[in-house]
Amino acid sequence: MAKTDQNRCVPLGQNRTVSRRDAIAAGLATTGMAFATSTNAQDATSPPAASIKDDRKSSPKRYRAKKSINQWAFPYPDRMSLRECMQLAKDAGFDGIELNYDLDNDLSPNASNKELVGIRDLADEIGIEISGLCSFLFWPYPLSSLDASKRNRGIELAGLMADAAATMKVENLLVVPGAVHIPWRDDHTPVPNDKCEALAREAVGSLVKGAEKKGVSLNMENIFFNGFLMTPMEMNDFVDGFGSENVQVHYDTGNISMFQHAEHWVPILGQRTKNIHFKEFTKKGTDYSLETFRPLLDGTTNWPAVMDELEKIDYEGYVTFEYFHPYPHYPEALIYQTSDSLDRILGRI
């Protein structure tokens, strides 16, 4: 390079002077073009970043199960109507909502067939499925109670629930078949295990023919707190004993997680599982009550393992978040948080 003055230079083979600023700019431009060429070549051989699944964000696999949420997660009926609950579930991205049958709400023995059909029509209008019916009435009126009046009332209510499900074109009815012990009630006399099983078989057996005629599936739920059907093998034996396609299992992941592991039950129950509660549990605590259940993902459940086992049995039904404590402030937050958590568990993000 030939010298001129201190601010200008003449490159070799060029007879026009170029300012130092222009020379630097030209160099940077050349470097940028080379970098861009290199980057483009790399991009042509590498998959787009968006296609690479990050298991810190979501399951790398996409599962077929459908998202649902139980009505107990909503502040119903004190602060939200049935319509508002359904609409919020739809807005939050749920495929279905599980409704609760009680003695005094929209879905109760007092509801007429017209009103029950109206609930079905409301769900259709909003565009959300009713994933099943559930009820807390199996606790004050256990199907295995030693008190015949309570037991008979429980059987009567279970029949009314099946009728309501059929009227609303809802396939799934959760049934608590019996209870040795009910720790949160002081009016339940403990039932010997063999007596509990005999009474539960008799009670459920009385409901089977009606369920078959109505096209309703009576799904037995596993619950550790009631001291009955404590292993998947016992559950299978109980369900298979009825010899009916209308007696199946409503599997609850949280209800057995106190001493066992949710993923272990799935392959043993197999195709009997007709509906599922995704209930989060933490093994870190010692409070064995309803307070031990947590918002989804805030616990110790191995969700990837649970989903892998469900995929092996080709489960395509509903996974329903069940939680008994609507948030006292801004209750919509729990609904949206749960939807997001289920999206991550199911690999929808």
PDB file of N, CA, C and O in Angstrom, residues 17 148 164 258 286 334:
ATOM      1  N   THR A  17      -7.373   7.592  -4.536  1.00  0.00           N
ATOM      2  CA  THR A  17      -7.217   7.545  -3.080  1.00  0.00           C
ATOM      3  C   THR A  17      -8.537   7.204  -2.422  1.00  0.00           C
ATOM      4  O   THR A  17      -9.625   7.559  -2.881  1.00  0.00           O
ATOM      5  N   ALA A 148     -78.035 -49.725  57.038  1.00  0.00           N
ATOM      6  CA  ALA A 148     -78.792 -50.066  55.835  1.00  0.00           C
ATOM      7  C   ALA A 148     -79.459 -48.848  55.215  1.00  0.00           C
ATOM      8  O   ALA A 148     -79.560 -48.758  53.981  1.00  0.00           O
ATOM      9  N   ALA A 164     -79.185 -39.468  35.304  1.00  0.00           N
ATOM     10  CA  ALA A 164     -78.818 -38.120  34.857  1.00  0.00           C
ATOM     11  C   ALA A 164     -77.770 -38.186  33.763  1.00  0.00           C
ATOM     12  O   ALA A 164     -77.838 -37.458  32.763  1.00  0.00           O
ATOM     13  N   MET A 258     -49.734 -41.884  48.139  1.00  0.00           N
ATOM     14  CA  MET A 258     -49.206 -41.773  49.493  1.00  0.00           C
ATOM     15  C   MET A 258     -48.109 -42.807  49.740  1.00  0.00           C
ATOM     16  O   MET A 258     -47.030 -42.502  50.257  1.00  0.00           O
ATOM     17  N   THR A 286     -46.600 -34.845  55.390  1.00  0.00           N
ATOM     18  CA  THR A 286     -47.135 -35.911  56.240  1.00  0.00           C
ATOM     19  C   THR A 286     -48.611 -35.682  56.550  1.00  0.00           C
ATOM     20  O   THR A 286     -49.174 -36.331  57.407  1.00  0.00           O
ATOM     21  N   LEU A 334     -56.032 -20.449  38.554  1.00  0.00           N
ATOM     22  CA  LEU A 334     -55.859 -21.894  38.709  1.00  0.00           C
ATOM     23  C   LEU A 334     -56.270 -22.627  37.434  1.00  0.00           C
ATOM     24  O   LEU A 334     -55.613 -23.594  37.022  1.00  0.00           O
TER      25      LEU A 334
END
